[in-house]
Amino acid sequence: MLDTVAKKSDYKVVGTRPIRPDGVDKVTGRARFGADLNLPGQLVGRVLRSPHPHARLVSIDVSAAAALDGVKAIVTREDFADQPPELTAAGEMMLNYRDVVRNVLAREKVLYEGHAIAAVAAISAAIARKALRLIRVDYEILPHVTDVVAAMAPDAPLLDEAMITAGVTPTPTTPSNIAKRVDFGHGDIDTGFAQADVIVEREFRTESVHQGYIEPQACVANVAEDGQAELFVTTQGQWIVRGHCAKLLGWNVNRIKVTAAEMGGGFGGKTVVYLEPLALALSAKARRPVKMVMTREEVLKATGPTSAARVRVKVGAKKDGRITAAFAECAYGAGAFAGSPAGGGAMCAFAPYELEHVATIGLDVLTNRPKVSAYRAPGAPIAAFAVESVLDEIARTIGVDPIDLRLKNAAKVGTRSTYGPTFAAIGFVELLQAAKAHPHYSAPLPAGQGRGVAAGFWFNVGGDTAVQLTLNEDASVTLTAGTPDVGGLRASLGMMVSEELGIPLDKIRTQIGDTASLAYNFVTGGSRSTFASGMASVEAARAMVKELAARAAKIWDIPVDAVKFEDGMLKPAGDNAGKYEPMSIRDIARQMAKTGGPIVGYATLNAQGAAPGLAFHIVDTQTDPETGKTTILRYTALQDVGRAIHPAFVEGQMQGGVAQGIGWALNEEYVYGADGRMQNAGFLDYRVPVASDLPMIDTVMVEVPNPRHPYGVKGVGEAPIVPPMAAIANAVARGAGVRFTQLPMSPPRVLAALSGQGAR
Amino acid sequence: MRYEAPDRIEKAVDLLASAAGEARVLAGGTDLIVQMKSEIVEPDLVIDVKRIAEMRGVVEEGGAFRIGAAVSGAELKEHPRLRKVWPGVIEAANLIGSTQVQGRATLGGNLCNASPAADSVPALIAAGAKVIIAGPAGRRELAVEDVVLGPRKTALAKGEIVVAFVLPKRVPLAADAYLRFIPRTEMDIAVVGCGVDLTLDPAGKIIAARMGLGAVAARPLLVGEAGAAIIGSSLDEPALARLEAAARAACRPIDDKRGTKEFRVQIAGVLARRVVHIAYERAKASAKVST
Ligand SMILES: Cc1cc2nc3c(=O)[nH]c(=O)nc-3n(C[C@H](O)[C@H](O)[C@H](O)COP(=O)(O)OP(=O)(O)OC[C@H]3O[C@@H](n4cnc5c(N)ncnc54)[C@H](O)[C@@H]3O)c2cc1C
């Protein structure tokens, strides 16, 4: 395998599997999640939500609720100033403050069932509930549209009567629900299709699926009499919560100190604000702490799932498997406000491949559903479901092994990607070779079972990051990072610092800082936290080593560059070699005061050089022909992981992505009635997989280190959710004989399809 | 809200009968507490029946079993005789929820919650189980299939409590079985549930058969025609086809998020076929183990 960073065998700590520092608290229940903080005098905040999918808000009368004993504050649209259009990054997607203020509390219209209208803070949940029932809302009901294809029809009800599709020339003259069109690609697909021996063209549909984090949105806000505010919240990004809340409230950001709780899952969904500005506004009014926790129904109806979509794909290939042309159109539902991940889908659709003629289109479509938010590799899994299914059909049609087909077209270092940039680091070929050599791929398959494969791509990102290392007087080290830990980050950062400083891991305590303790950090998202906070931690450690060397130089009275750091010891070097007894970090720590005061290592950076993540999955399925139920029998997930700092956590990310992908493939979906209301807003009928639904998910980490990271790290958290839907659909096509172009492949749908196609 | 935990049936009946507002019996609470938390029910009085000895034990009386309505699924499973004599009832009760839910969920709660999809109910119907009911007017008995009238509606009058279930004495060469269909493998609600109880003659011919179907109508059903379809047979194909048709004909499902009508009807037939085979094999094997 490539090794441009440092040989794995050179590491003492990186690549091992120590116990995670947050593990004990989590298994004993001591860890504090978003809803676990309670403050003296705290009020209960509750939200009034729209029962209608689309209506004009004629009036909101809170007078009866306000008069109720025990109600301490109420907020409505009147309490938030309108915001002009202004785009800002939230996780991996863009937000428009004009929309954020409308999503937090509806203004002119309610745009989906569950849209927040007012919030109440009261001395008990029972009183808060009663108060909500006393709020009188006058609605003028409007026709609604929840289906993404129906929403694109010329006569569809309009969510935003003034919306003109951006990205189309000439500029359309009539409004529509299509907010934006984006185009990617190169070459000329007509030329490419003319060269093809075989062309497969299909249309795919997917339903909205939710991130399904077990911990609902929750926060406690406490605004003091002088206006200083604290917010304890479950979030993937303390700083973006601070920024969004300050913007909506018209406050300076430094008035709010945001502390990120331990997180019970986020997967991209905890990169936006819902309750937080309401809790702060209620607390500011009531002058008491306000705690707000969503119910599961609220989570499903009012927080971002990912898009429902229609994807059209057309691929042409030569008989030998060489793809001559590829086209995809990704129409993704955005929910109530513009900003679906259609662009991500269009960019990732063919990204693993080197193509001469390729064109992809993304369409961002408004529907009367909750505004989508990021969900692991936003947009990519939907596009991959479509593209990788079509590639499977091509492979079968021309009689080529599906891995060979992909090898023949695989992107390499130097390939111009289908979305523009040229790949500097990409391990797709190594990954495909590992998959082909894996025993699963060649294992005999009993009759009735099907084996499917699929690839997945995700960009991964870097971004703003700050880390602080403090050397304590006993030579232990405190590492403060600003990206919330969603999958073992604290252990991984500690391990890299341990490797750098030669200090044992148990002498390094890693914590996630609040917004007052560090400079700005962008969210944990885009698979960036180990990459970017790792890069900053290493830089901070190296800065600390520099300072340690300066202190040693001072003690020995030799020039700084005559001190070297080796095996955790400071040694005189060059002419001075052997002249002084080497000093440990502990020796320096003891003399901190005498040599210049406390020692820190600090790093702030905008992390560059993130390398794409590629995943390749192999799955065996069996479909019961009488019930339509598909069982996942064997699953192997392979991934180019760069370098696995803590392999168990990397495997955990891979297995988690697969588990969520299996749910997406087989059972998860938003079910809407003709009334535009969600029918299955609970975990009984919104079916995420349970443990017994899943086989052991085998993982193979292919390590192609990222040359632009000191430890070779690539993001690993998102790529693994990209291939499962296509891999499973491909397995079902081969095993049950029916090709599914619609998700989920739930038993009723599969049975209908099986009986529709007759004996086979 | 008031909470009471009486240790005698009569006291519980009194409390329930004389309550002014909404009063609810609390057994395992795996339905009731969930409904209270999600504000579907807001009782003024909750009467916990778990301290009533008569409702907490399993007794074998002359071959018949009397199962207290507040015995948990986990306790049922551990009863050494019950799971041999009534494997279908026990497997149905133990499909409810998960290991954690099993520690609390009861047959009484499963029945009185009056869900059309309750798992133990079709198995109890197939088994010919009766319930003993205590109320202000004394005690009465009712067949299980007559307790649930529709979603969240039972035949219990104000003040009435289900005290126990009675499973009849077994004859030789008889066994029961239960199967349900769910999209997942556990922690799910039945799309269809099917219980069957069979008695064979020594030649392997079915001489008695009862089938219960759940989740295919507004309440769990006793499907007489399905039982009749296989009596006299040894599960030959024509008998199975009649059984399948009878099971499907009994379905009066609704279209909802849990499956289309066609799907439920289809699955009812599939499960009927599958479950009778299991019961049949068990009944044959029961000749070898003395019951
Ligand atoms: C996670 C989870 C999974 C579940 N999975 C399943 C499943 O797979 N299959 C299934 O069928 N159910 C399932 N359930 C529902 C529930 O667990 C069962 O219905 C259970 O048997 C209810 O028993 P309980 O003792 O907990 O009832 P409780 O909640 O105590 O009572 C239920 C209702 O019956 C009434 N009641 C209870 N006992 C009596 C009595 N003796 N006399 C009169 N009224 C009475 C109560 O007032 C209440 O209205 C699940 C529930 C949960 C939370």
CSV table of N, CA and C in Angstrom, one decimal, chain A residues 684-685 687, chain B residues 31 92 95-97 110-111 113-123 148 150-152 178-182 188-194 213-221 256 258 264:
chain,number,residue,atom,x,y,z
A,684,LEU,N,-42.3,3.5,16.1
A,684,LEU,CA,-43.0,2.3,15.8
A,684,LEU,C,-43.3,2.1,14.3
A,685,ASP,N,-43.6,3.2,13.7
A,685,ASP,CA,-44.0,3.1,12.3
A,685,ASP,C,-43.0,3.7,11.3
A,687,ARG,N,-39.5,3.0,10.6
A,687,ARG,CA,-38.8,1.8,11.1
A,687,ARG,C,-37.3,1.9,10.8
B,31,ASP,N,-48.1,-0.3,27.8
B,31,ASP,CA,-49.0,0.5,27.0
B,31,ASP,C,-49.4,1.8,27.7
B,92,ALA,N,-46.2,-16.5,21.5
B,92,ALA,CA,-46.9,-15.2,21.2
B,92,ALA,C,-46.6,-14.2,22.3
B,95,LEU,N,-43.2,-12.7,22.0
B,95,LEU,CA,-42.9,-11.8,20.9
B,95,LEU,C,-43.1,-10.4,21.2
B,96,ILE,N,-43.8,-10.1,22.3
B,96,ILE,CA,-44.1,-8.7,22.7
B,96,ILE,C,-42.8,-8.0,23.0
B,97,GLY,N,-42.6,-6.9,22.2
B,97,GLY,CA,-41.5,-6.0,22.5
B,97,GLY,C,-40.1,-6.7,22.5
B,110,ASN,N,-52.1,-6.8,27.4
B,110,ASN,CA,-52.1,-7.0,26.0
B,110,ASN,C,-53.5,-7.1,25.5
B,111,LEU,N,-54.4,-7.8,26.2
B,111,LEU,CA,-55.8,-8.0,25.8
B,111,LEU,C,-56.6,-6.7,26.1
B,113,ASN,N,-55.7,-3.6,26.4
B,113,ASN,CA,-55.3,-2.4,25.7
B,113,ASN,C,-56.1,-2.4,24.4
B,114,ALA,N,-56.7,-3.5,24.0
B,114,ALA,CA,-57.6,-3.6,22.9
B,114,ALA,C,-57.1,-3.1,21.6
B,115,SER,N,-55.8,-3.5,21.3
B,115,SER,CA,-55.3,-3.2,20.0
B,115,SER,C,-55.6,-4.4,19.1
B,116,PRO,N,-56.0,-4.1,17.8
B,116,PRO,CA,-56.3,-5.2,16.9
B,116,PRO,C,-55.1,-6.1,16.6
B,117,ALA,N,-53.9,-5.5,16.9
B,117,ALA,CA,-52.6,-6.2,16.5
B,117,ALA,C,-51.9,-6.9,17.7
B,118,ALA,N,-52.6,-6.9,18.9
B,118,ALA,CA,-51.9,-7.5,20.1
B,118,ALA,C,-51.5,-8.9,19.8
B,119,ASP,N,-50.3,-9.3,20.1
B,119,ASP,CA,-49.7,-10.5,19.7
B,119,ASP,C,-50.3,-11.8,20.4
B,120,SER,N,-50.5,-11.6,21.7
B,120,SER,CA,-50.9,-12.8,22.5
B,120,SER,C,-52.4,-13.2,22.2
B,121,VAL,N,-53.2,-12.2,21.7
B,121,VAL,CA,-54.6,-12.5,21.6
B,121,VAL,C,-55.0,-13.5,20.6
B,122,PRO,N,-54.5,-13.5,19.4
B,122,PRO,CA,-54.9,-14.6,18.5
B,122,PRO,C,-54.5,-15.9,19.0
B,123,ALA,N,-53.3,-16.0,19.6
B,123,ALA,CA,-52.9,-17.3,20.2
B,123,ALA,C,-53.8,-17.8,21.3
B,148,VAL,N,-62.4,-8.1,23.2
B,148,VAL,CA,-62.1,-6.9,22.4
B,148,VAL,C,-63.2,-6.6,21.4
B,150,GLY,N,-63.3,-3.5,19.5
B,150,GLY,CA,-62.7,-2.6,18.4
B,150,GLY,C,-61.5,-1.9,19.0
B,151,PRO,N,-60.8,-1.2,18.2
B,151,PRO,CA,-59.6,-0.5,18.7
B,151,PRO,C,-60.0,0.3,20.0
B,152,ARG,N,-59.2,0.0,21.1
B,152,ARG,CA,-59.4,0.7,22.4
B,152,ARG,C,-60.8,0.5,23.0
B,178,TYR,N,-47.9,-19.9,17.0
B,178,TYR,CA,-48.2,-18.6,16.7
B,178,TYR,C,-47.1,-18.0,15.8
B,179,LEU,N,-47.5,-17.3,14.7
B,179,LEU,CA,-46.6,-16.6,13.9
B,179,LEU,C,-47.1,-15.2,13.6
B,180,ARG,N,-46.2,-14.3,13.5
B,180,ARG,CA,-46.7,-12.9,13.1
B,180,ARG,C,-45.7,-12.5,11.9
B,181,PHE,N,-46.2,-11.5,11.2
B,181,PHE,CA,-45.4,-10.9,10.2
B,181,PHE,C,-45.1,-9.5,10.6
B,182,ILE,N,-43.8,-9.1,10.7
B,182,ILE,CA,-43.4,-7.7,10.9
B,182,ILE,C,-42.3,-7.4,9.9
B,188,ASP,N,-41.7,-4.4,16.9
B,188,ASP,CA,-42.5,-4.0,15.8
B,188,ASP,C,-43.9,-4.4,16.1
B,189,ILE,N,-44.8,-3.9,15.3
B,189,ILE,CA,-46.2,-4.2,15.5
B,189,ILE,C,-46.7,-5.1,14.3
B,190,ALA,N,-47.5,-6.2,14.7
B,190,ALA,CA,-47.8,-7.2,13.7
B,190,ALA,C,-48.6,-6.6,12.5
B,191,VAL,N,-48.2,-6.9,11.3
B,191,VAL,CA,-49.0,-6.6,10.1
B,191,VAL,C,-50.1,-7.6,10.1
B,192,VAL,N,-49.8,-8.9,10.4
B,192,VAL,CA,-50.7,-9.9,10.6
B,192,VAL,C,-50.2,-10.8,11.7
B,193,GLY,N,-51.1,-11.3,12.6
B,193,GLY,CA,-50.7,-12.3,13.6
B,193,GLY,C,-51.6,-13.5,13.4
B,194,CYS,N,-51.1,-14.7,13.5
B,194,CYS,CA,-51.9,-15.9,13.3
B,194,CYS,C,-51.6,-17.0,14.3
B,213,LEU,N,-56.9,-14.8,14.2
B,213,LEU,CA,-56.1,-13.8,13.3
B,213,LEU,C,-56.1,-12.4,13.9
B,214,GLY,N,-55.0,-11.8,13.9
B,214,GLY,CA,-54.8,-10.5,14.5
B,214,GLY,C,-54.4,-9.5,13.4
B,215,ALA,N,-54.7,-8.2,13.6
B,215,ALA,CA,-54.3,-7.1,12.8
B,215,ALA,C,-54.9,-7.1,11.4
B,216,VAL,N,-56.0,-7.9,11.2
B,216,VAL,CA,-56.6,-7.9,9.8
B,216,VAL,C,-58.0,-7.3,9.9
B,217,ALA,N,-58.4,-6.9,11.1
B,217,ALA,CA,-59.8,-6.3,11.2
B,217,ALA,C,-59.7,-5.4,12.4
B,218,ALA,N,-60.9,-4.8,12.7
B,218,ALA,CA,-60.9,-3.9,13.8
B,218,ALA,C,-60.6,-4.5,15.2
B,219,ARG,N,-60.8,-5.9,15.2
B,219,ARG,CA,-60.4,-6.6,16.4
B,219,ARG,C,-59.9,-8.0,16.1
B,220,PRO,N,-59.2,-8.6,17.0
B,220,PRO,CA,-58.7,-10.0,16.7
B,220,PRO,C,-59.9,-10.9,16.5
B,221,LEU,N,-59.7,-11.8,15.5
B,221,LEU,CA,-60.8,-12.7,15.1
B,221,LEU,C,-60.6,-14.1,15.4
B,256,ASP,N,-53.4,1.3,5.6
B,256,ASP,CA,-52.7,2.4,6.4
B,256,ASP,C,-51.2,2.3,6.2
B,258,ARG,N,-49.1,0.9,7.8
B,258,ARG,CA,-48.5,-0.4,8.1
B,258,ARG,C,-48.7,-1.4,7.0
B,264,ARG,N,-52.0,-7.2,3.5
B,264,ARG,CA,-52.4,-7.9,4.8
B,264,ARG,C,-53.1,-9.2,4.4
